[in-house]
Coordinates of C-alpha atoms and ligand atoms in Angstrom, one line a residue:
M668 CA 91.0 125.2 100.6
D669 CA 88.2 124.6 98.2
F670 CA 89.5 128.3 96.7
L671 CA 93.4 126.6 96.5
V672 CA 91.8 123.1 94.7
Q673 CA 90.0 125.2 91.9
K674 CA 93.0 127.5 91.4
A675 CA 95.1 123.8 91.2
L676 CA 92.5 122.3 88.9
D677 CA 92.8 125.9 86.4
G678 CA 96.9 124.6 86.8
D679 CA 98.4 127.5 89.0
H680 CA 101.3 126.1 89.7
R681 CA 101.9 127.4 93.1
S682 CA 98.2 126.4 94.6
I683 CA 99.5 122.8 92.6
A684 CA 102.9 123.0 94.5
R685 CA 100.3 124.1 97.9
L686 CA 98.0 121.2 97.4
I687 CA 101.0 118.5 97.1
S688 CA 102.7 119.2 100.2
L689 CA 99.9 119.5 101.9
V690 CA 99.4 115.7 100.9
E691 CA 103.2 114.7 101.2
N692 CA 102.7 116.3 104.7
E693 CA 99.8 114.2 105.5
S694 CA 97.7 117.2 106.2
P695 CA 94.6 116.6 107.8
F696 CA 93.1 118.0 104.2
A697 CA 94.8 115.4 102.1
S698 CA 92.2 113.2 101.9
Q699 CA 89.6 115.5 101.4
I700 CA 91.8 116.8 98.4
M701 CA 92.0 113.4 96.7
A702 CA 88.8 112.4 97.4
H703 CA 87.8 116.0 95.2
L704 CA 90.5 115.4 92.6
Y705 CA 89.8 111.9 91.4
A706 CA 87.0 112.5 89.2
Y707 CA 89.4 114.7 87.5
T708 CA 92.3 112.0 86.9
G709 CA 92.9 109.4 84.4
K710 CA 93.9 111.6 81.2
A711 CA 97.6 112.1 82.1
H712 CA 100.4 109.9 80.5
I713 CA 102.7 108.8 83.4
I714 CA 106.0 107.5 82.9
G715 CA 108.6 106.4 85.0
V716 CA 112.1 106.6 84.2
T717 CA 114.2 104.3 86.2
G718 CA 117.8 103.4 86.5
S719 CA 121.1 103.2 88.2
P720 CA 122.5 106.4 90.0
G721 CA 124.4 108.2 87.1
A722 CA 122.4 106.7 84.5
G723 CA 121.3 109.8 83.1
K724 CA 117.7 109.7 83.7
S725 CA 117.7 113.9 84.1
T726 CA 119.5 114.4 81.3
L727 CA 117.5 112.6 79.5
L728 CA 114.6 114.1 80.9
D729 CA 115.5 117.5 80.5
K730 CA 115.6 116.2 77.1
L731 CA 112.5 114.3 76.9
I732 CA 110.5 117.5 78.4
S733 CA 111.4 120.0 75.0
S734 CA 110.2 116.8 73.2
F735 CA 106.9 117.0 74.3
K736 CA 106.6 120.5 75.2
G737 CA 107.2 121.1 71.4
M738 CA 104.3 118.7 70.8
G739 CA 102.2 121.1 73.1
K740 CA 102.0 119.0 75.6
K741 CA 102.0 120.2 79.7
I742 CA 104.3 118.4 81.6
G743 CA 104.2 117.5 85.7
V744 CA 107.9 115.8 86.6
I745 CA 108.3 114.0 89.9
A746 CA 111.8 113.7 90.7
V747 CA 112.3 111.2 93.4
D748 CA 115.4 112.2 95.7
P749 CA 117.3 109.3 97.3
T750 CA 117.9 109.0 100.4
S751 CA 121.4 108.6 100.3
P752 CA 123.1 111.4 101.8
F753 CA 125.6 111.4 99.3
S754 CA 123.4 112.3 96.7
G755 CA 122.8 116.3 97.6
G756 CA 125.3 117.6 94.7
A757 CA 122.8 115.4 92.0
I758 CA 120.1 116.8 93.3
L759 CA 121.4 120.3 93.3
G760 CA 122.3 119.4 90.0
D761 CA 119.1 118.1 88.6
R762 CA 117.1 121.6 89.5
L763 CA 120.4 123.4 87.5
R764 CA 119.7 121.4 84.6
M765 CA 115.8 121.6 84.6
Q766 CA 115.8 125.2 85.8
D767 CA 115.0 126.8 82.2
H768 CA 112.0 124.7 82.5
A769 CA 111.2 125.4 86.2
L770 CA 110.4 128.9 84.6
D771 CA 107.9 127.7 82.5
T772 CA 104.1 127.8 83.0
D773 CA 103.5 124.6 80.9
V774 CA 106.5 122.4 83.0
F775 CA 106.3 122.0 86.4
I776 CA 108.6 120.6 88.3
R777 CA 108.9 119.0 91.8
S778 CA 111.5 116.7 94.1
M779 CA 110.1 114.2 96.5
G780 CA 112.2 113.1 99.3
T781 CA 111.5 109.4 100.0
R782 CA 111.7 109.6 104.1
G783 CA 113.6 106.4 104.1
S784 CA 110.4 104.2 103.8
L785 CA 110.2 102.6 100.0
G786 CA 106.5 102.3 100.9
G787 CA 106.1 106.0 101.1
L788 CA 108.0 107.0 97.7
S789 CA 105.5 105.2 96.2
R790 CA 102.3 107.0 97.8
A791 CA 103.9 110.5 97.8
A792 CA 104.8 110.1 94.2
Y793 CA 101.8 108.8 93.4
E794 CA 99.4 111.5 95.2
A795 CA 101.4 114.2 93.2
A796 CA 101.0 112.4 90.0
M797 CA 97.2 112.2 90.7
I798 CA 97.4 115.8 91.6
L799 CA 99.2 116.9 88.6
D800 CA 96.9 114.6 86.4
A801 CA 93.9 116.4 87.7
C802 CA 95.4 119.7 87.5
G803 CA 95.8 119.0 83.5
K804 CA 99.3 118.0 83.0
D805 CA 98.9 116.2 79.8
V806 CA 102.3 113.6 80.8
I807 CA 103.8 113.3 83.5
F808 CA 107.6 112.2 84.2
I809 CA 108.6 110.4 87.5
E810 CA 112.3 109.7 87.8
T811 CA 113.3 107.2 90.3
V812 CA 116.7 105.8 91.3
G813 CA 116.7 102.1 90.0
V814 CA 117.5 100.5 93.5
G815 CA 115.6 97.3 94.2
Q816 CA 112.2 97.7 95.4
S817 CA 112.1 101.5 94.3
E818 CA 112.1 99.7 90.3
V819 CA 109.0 97.8 91.0
D820 CA 107.5 100.5 93.1
I821 CA 107.2 102.4 89.8
V822 CA 105.2 99.8 87.9
K823 CA 102.3 100.4 90.3
I824 CA 102.5 103.6 89.2
A825 CA 103.2 104.4 86.0
D826 CA 101.5 104.2 82.8
T827 CA 104.9 103.7 80.9
V828 CA 108.6 102.2 82.5
C829 CA 111.4 103.3 80.7
L830 CA 114.6 101.4 82.1
L831 CA 118.6 103.3 81.5
L832 CA 120.8 101.0 81.3
V833 CA 124.5 102.5 80.9
P834 CA 127.1 100.8 78.9
G835 CA 130.2 99.6 81.1
M836 CA 128.2 100.3 84.4
G837 CA 127.2 96.8 85.5
D838 CA 124.2 97.2 83.7
D839 CA 124.8 93.8 82.0
V840 CA 122.2 91.5 81.4
Q841 CA 122.8 89.3 84.6
V842 CA 122.3 92.5 86.4
M843 CA 119.2 92.6 85.1
K844 CA 117.8 89.0 85.8
A845 CA 116.5 89.8 88.8
G846 CA 113.2 90.7 88.2
I847 CA 113.9 94.2 86.1
M848 CA 113.5 92.7 82.5
E849 CA 110.0 92.7 83.2
I850 CA 109.2 95.8 84.6
A851 CA 110.8 98.2 81.5
D852 CA 108.3 98.8 78.8
I853 CA 111.5 100.8 77.1
F854 CA 114.9 99.8 77.1
V855 CA 116.5 102.6 77.1
I856 CA 120.5 102.1 76.4
N857 CA 122.0 106.2 77.4
K858 CA 125.9 107.3 76.9
A859 CA 125.5 105.4 73.2
D860 CA 128.8 107.3 72.8
R861 CA 130.3 104.6 75.3
D862 CA 132.2 102.0 73.9
G863 CA 129.6 98.8 74.5
A864 CA 126.7 100.5 73.5
D865 CA 125.8 98.2 70.4
R866 CA 126.6 95.5 72.4
L867 CA 124.3 96.3 75.8
A868 CA 121.8 96.7 73.2
A869 CA 122.0 93.6 71.5
E870 CA 122.2 91.9 74.6
V871 CA 119.4 93.0 75.9
N872 CA 117.5 92.1 72.7
I873 CA 118.4 88.8 72.4
M874 CA 117.1 88.7 76.5
L875 CA 113.7 90.5 75.4
D876 CA 113.3 88.1 72.3
L877 CA 114.0 84.7 74.8
Y878 CA 111.0 85.7 77.1
G879 CA 108.7 85.1 74.6
K880 CA 106.0 86.8 73.1
K881 CA 104.5 89.4 74.2
A882 CA 101.8 92.0 72.8
W883 CA 104.0 94.7 73.3
R884 CA 107.7 93.8 73.0
P885 CA 109.6 96.5 74.5
P886 CA 111.8 98.3 72.5
V887 CA 115.9 99.1 72.9
I888 CA 116.8 102.6 71.7
K889 CA 120.1 104.0 72.5
T890 CA 120.5 107.3 73.5
I891 CA 122.9 110.3 74.1
A892 CA 121.2 112.3 76.4
E893 CA 123.6 115.1 76.7
T894 CA 123.5 115.5 72.9
G895 CA 120.0 114.6 72.4
E896 CA 120.3 111.6 69.9
G897 CA 117.9 109.0 70.3
I898 CA 115.2 111.7 71.8
D899 CA 112.9 111.9 68.8
E900 CA 113.0 108.0 68.8
L901 CA 112.4 107.5 72.1
S902 CA 109.3 110.3 72.3
K903 CA 107.8 108.5 69.8
A904 CA 108.2 105.2 71.5
L905 CA 106.4 106.6 74.2
L906 CA 103.7 107.9 72.4
D907 CA 103.5 104.7 70.9
H908 CA 103.3 102.7 74.1
R909 CA 100.7 104.5 75.3
Q910 CA 98.5 103.6 72.1
Y911 CA 98.8 100.0 73.1
L912 CA 97.8 100.6 76.2
S913 CA 94.9 102.6 75.0
K914 CA 94.1 99.6 72.6
S915 CA 94.8 96.7 74.5
D916 CA 93.6 95.5 77.7
E917 CA 96.8 95.8 79.3
G918 CA 96.2 100.0 80.0
K919 CA 92.9 99.2 81.4
K920 CA 94.4 96.1 83.6
R921 CA 97.0 98.6 85.3
F922 CA 94.6 101.0 85.4
Y923 CA 92.3 98.7 87.7
S924 CA 95.0 97.2 89.8
R925 CA 96.7 100.6 90.1
I926 CA 92.9 101.7 91.4
K927 CA 92.8 98.3 93.7
M928 CA 95.8 99.2 95.3
E929 CA 94.8 103.1 96.3
V930 CA 91.9 101.7 97.8
E931 CA 93.6 99.0 99.8
E932 CA 96.6 101.5 100.4
I933 CA 94.0 104.1 101.6
L934 CA 92.4 101.2 104.4
K935 CA 96.1 100.0 105.4
R936 CA 97.0 103.6 106.4
E937 CA 93.6 104.7 108.3
I938 CA 93.0 101.4 110.3
A939 CA 97.3 102.1 110.9
K940 CA 96.0 105.0 112.6
V941 CA 93.3 103.8 114.7
V942 CA 95.7 101.2 115.8
E943 CA 98.5 103.7 116.9
E944 CA 95.8 105.6 118.7
R945 CA 94.1 102.5 120.9
W946 CA 97.7 101.1 121.5
K947 CA 98.9 104.7 123.0
E948 CA 96.0 104.3 125.1
C949 CA 96.1 101.0 126.4
C950 CA 99.9 100.9 127.0
N951 CA 100.5 101.6 130.8
D952 CA 103.4 100.9 133.0
E953 CA 101.0 98.0 134.4
L954 CA 100.4 95.7 131.3
I955 CA 104.4 96.4 130.1
S956 CA 105.3 94.9 133.7
A957 CA 102.5 92.0 132.7
L958 CA 103.8 91.5 129.8
C959 CA 107.4 91.8 131.1
A960 CA 106.7 89.2 133.9
K961 CA 104.9 86.7 131.3
R962 CA 101.5 87.2 133.1
I963 CA 100.0 87.6 129.7
D964 CA 101.5 87.3 125.6
P965 CA 101.5 90.0 123.1
Y966 CA 99.3 88.5 121.1
T967 CA 96.2 87.9 123.7
V968 CA 97.1 92.0 124.1
A969 CA 96.9 92.7 120.5
G970 CA 93.9 90.2 120.2
R971 CA 92.1 92.3 122.9
I972 CA 93.0 95.6 121.8
L973 CA 91.7 94.3 117.6
G974 CA 88.6 93.0 119.5
D975 CA 88.0 96.5 121.0
I976 CA 88.3 98.3 117.5
F977 CA 86.7 96.5 115.9
S978 CA 83.8 96.0 118.4
R979 CA 83.3 100.1 119.2
G980 CA 83.6 100.2 115.4
Ligands
GDP1915 N1 129.1 110.9 78.3 C1 127.8 110.7 78.4 N2 127.4 111.9 79.8 C2 126.2 111.2 80.3 C3 125.2 111.3 79.0 N3 124.3 111.8 79.7 C4 124.5 111.4 80.4 N4 125.6 111.8 80.7 C5 126.3 112.3 82.3 O1 126.2 111.3 83.0 C6 126.3 112.3 84.5 C7 125.1 112.2 85.2 O2 123.6 112.5 84.4 P1 122.4 112.2 85.2 O3 121.4 112.9 84.6 O4 122.5 113.2 86.5 O5 122.4 111.1 85.7 P2 120.8 110.6 86.9 O6 121.4 110.3 88.4 O7 120.3 109.2 86.0 O8 120.2 111.7 87.2 C8 126.1 113.6 83.9 O9 127.5 114.2 84.1 C9 126.0 113.8 82.9 O10 126.1 114.9 82.1 C10 125.1 110.3 77.7 O11 124.4 110.0 76.7 N5 126.5 110.5 77.5
MG1916 MG1 118.7 112.4 88.9

């Protein structure tokens, strides 16, 4: 295990992939691996890219990878596969499109399942991002489909959140009111070759102005991911946001809340394991019949088990 971790820290992609798999599959070594890597984390710029399916996230990422590679950056990409079974084709498309980069030793690309749980999404993606950070990646992109909770979850993981909107896809300002405006650090109006891009950009700008003063005013950038138009401006905005984070309290605030979340998540996970084990030990036919016959209630049962767990330590 130590050898594998050392090779990963040296930047070996196979070893990094193995570590991510071990952690993703909740191997008994997972905690040990993450604990060891922790000291090496904190250097990467983690960028979340979110937006509706088909908004052009993968196409845009492909161009961003080239742009950041040109700056000599080492790059990691975590594409969180949506749970929808209809998206199989899209995932394959992503792989094909990014395959040139995948052969590259400076770019590490990994797709992840969500296993049907959004909590799972944030944890697995977070841990993979931490592994890539520790293993020397300078920039880590996390692509997530913007459906409800995952948009909010990405904020907990990323330093910079990019929200892709597309003209004529129902991504109008009405839709965005539901808390999405607050999460984006950079707005990207992709498919700017389509009608309505200027209007959508203007609407977003008005909305941002109405939202009042913020130390960081999210820029609204028009892109055509297919041709690469606007990518330079977007790359610059990403770098600017990183600078802003490092110079203001905001970067520290995000870091603190991430660390707090991490400890809390570990606690919850470990406690859940203990609870599950103890419940398996305690649960028997006799107890179930007692519950069915109303001789005892579920609250009392749970209270006794909890009391037992905490007294036994
Ligand atoms: N017209 C146009 N099509 C685009 C643009 N960017 C991406 N697309 C197309 O939109 C479709 C979905 O792109 P994809 O990157 O897979 O979207 P994702 O689901 O958000 O990752 C693909 O057919 C792309 O070729 C763009 O700027 N203009
Ligand atoms: Mg995609």
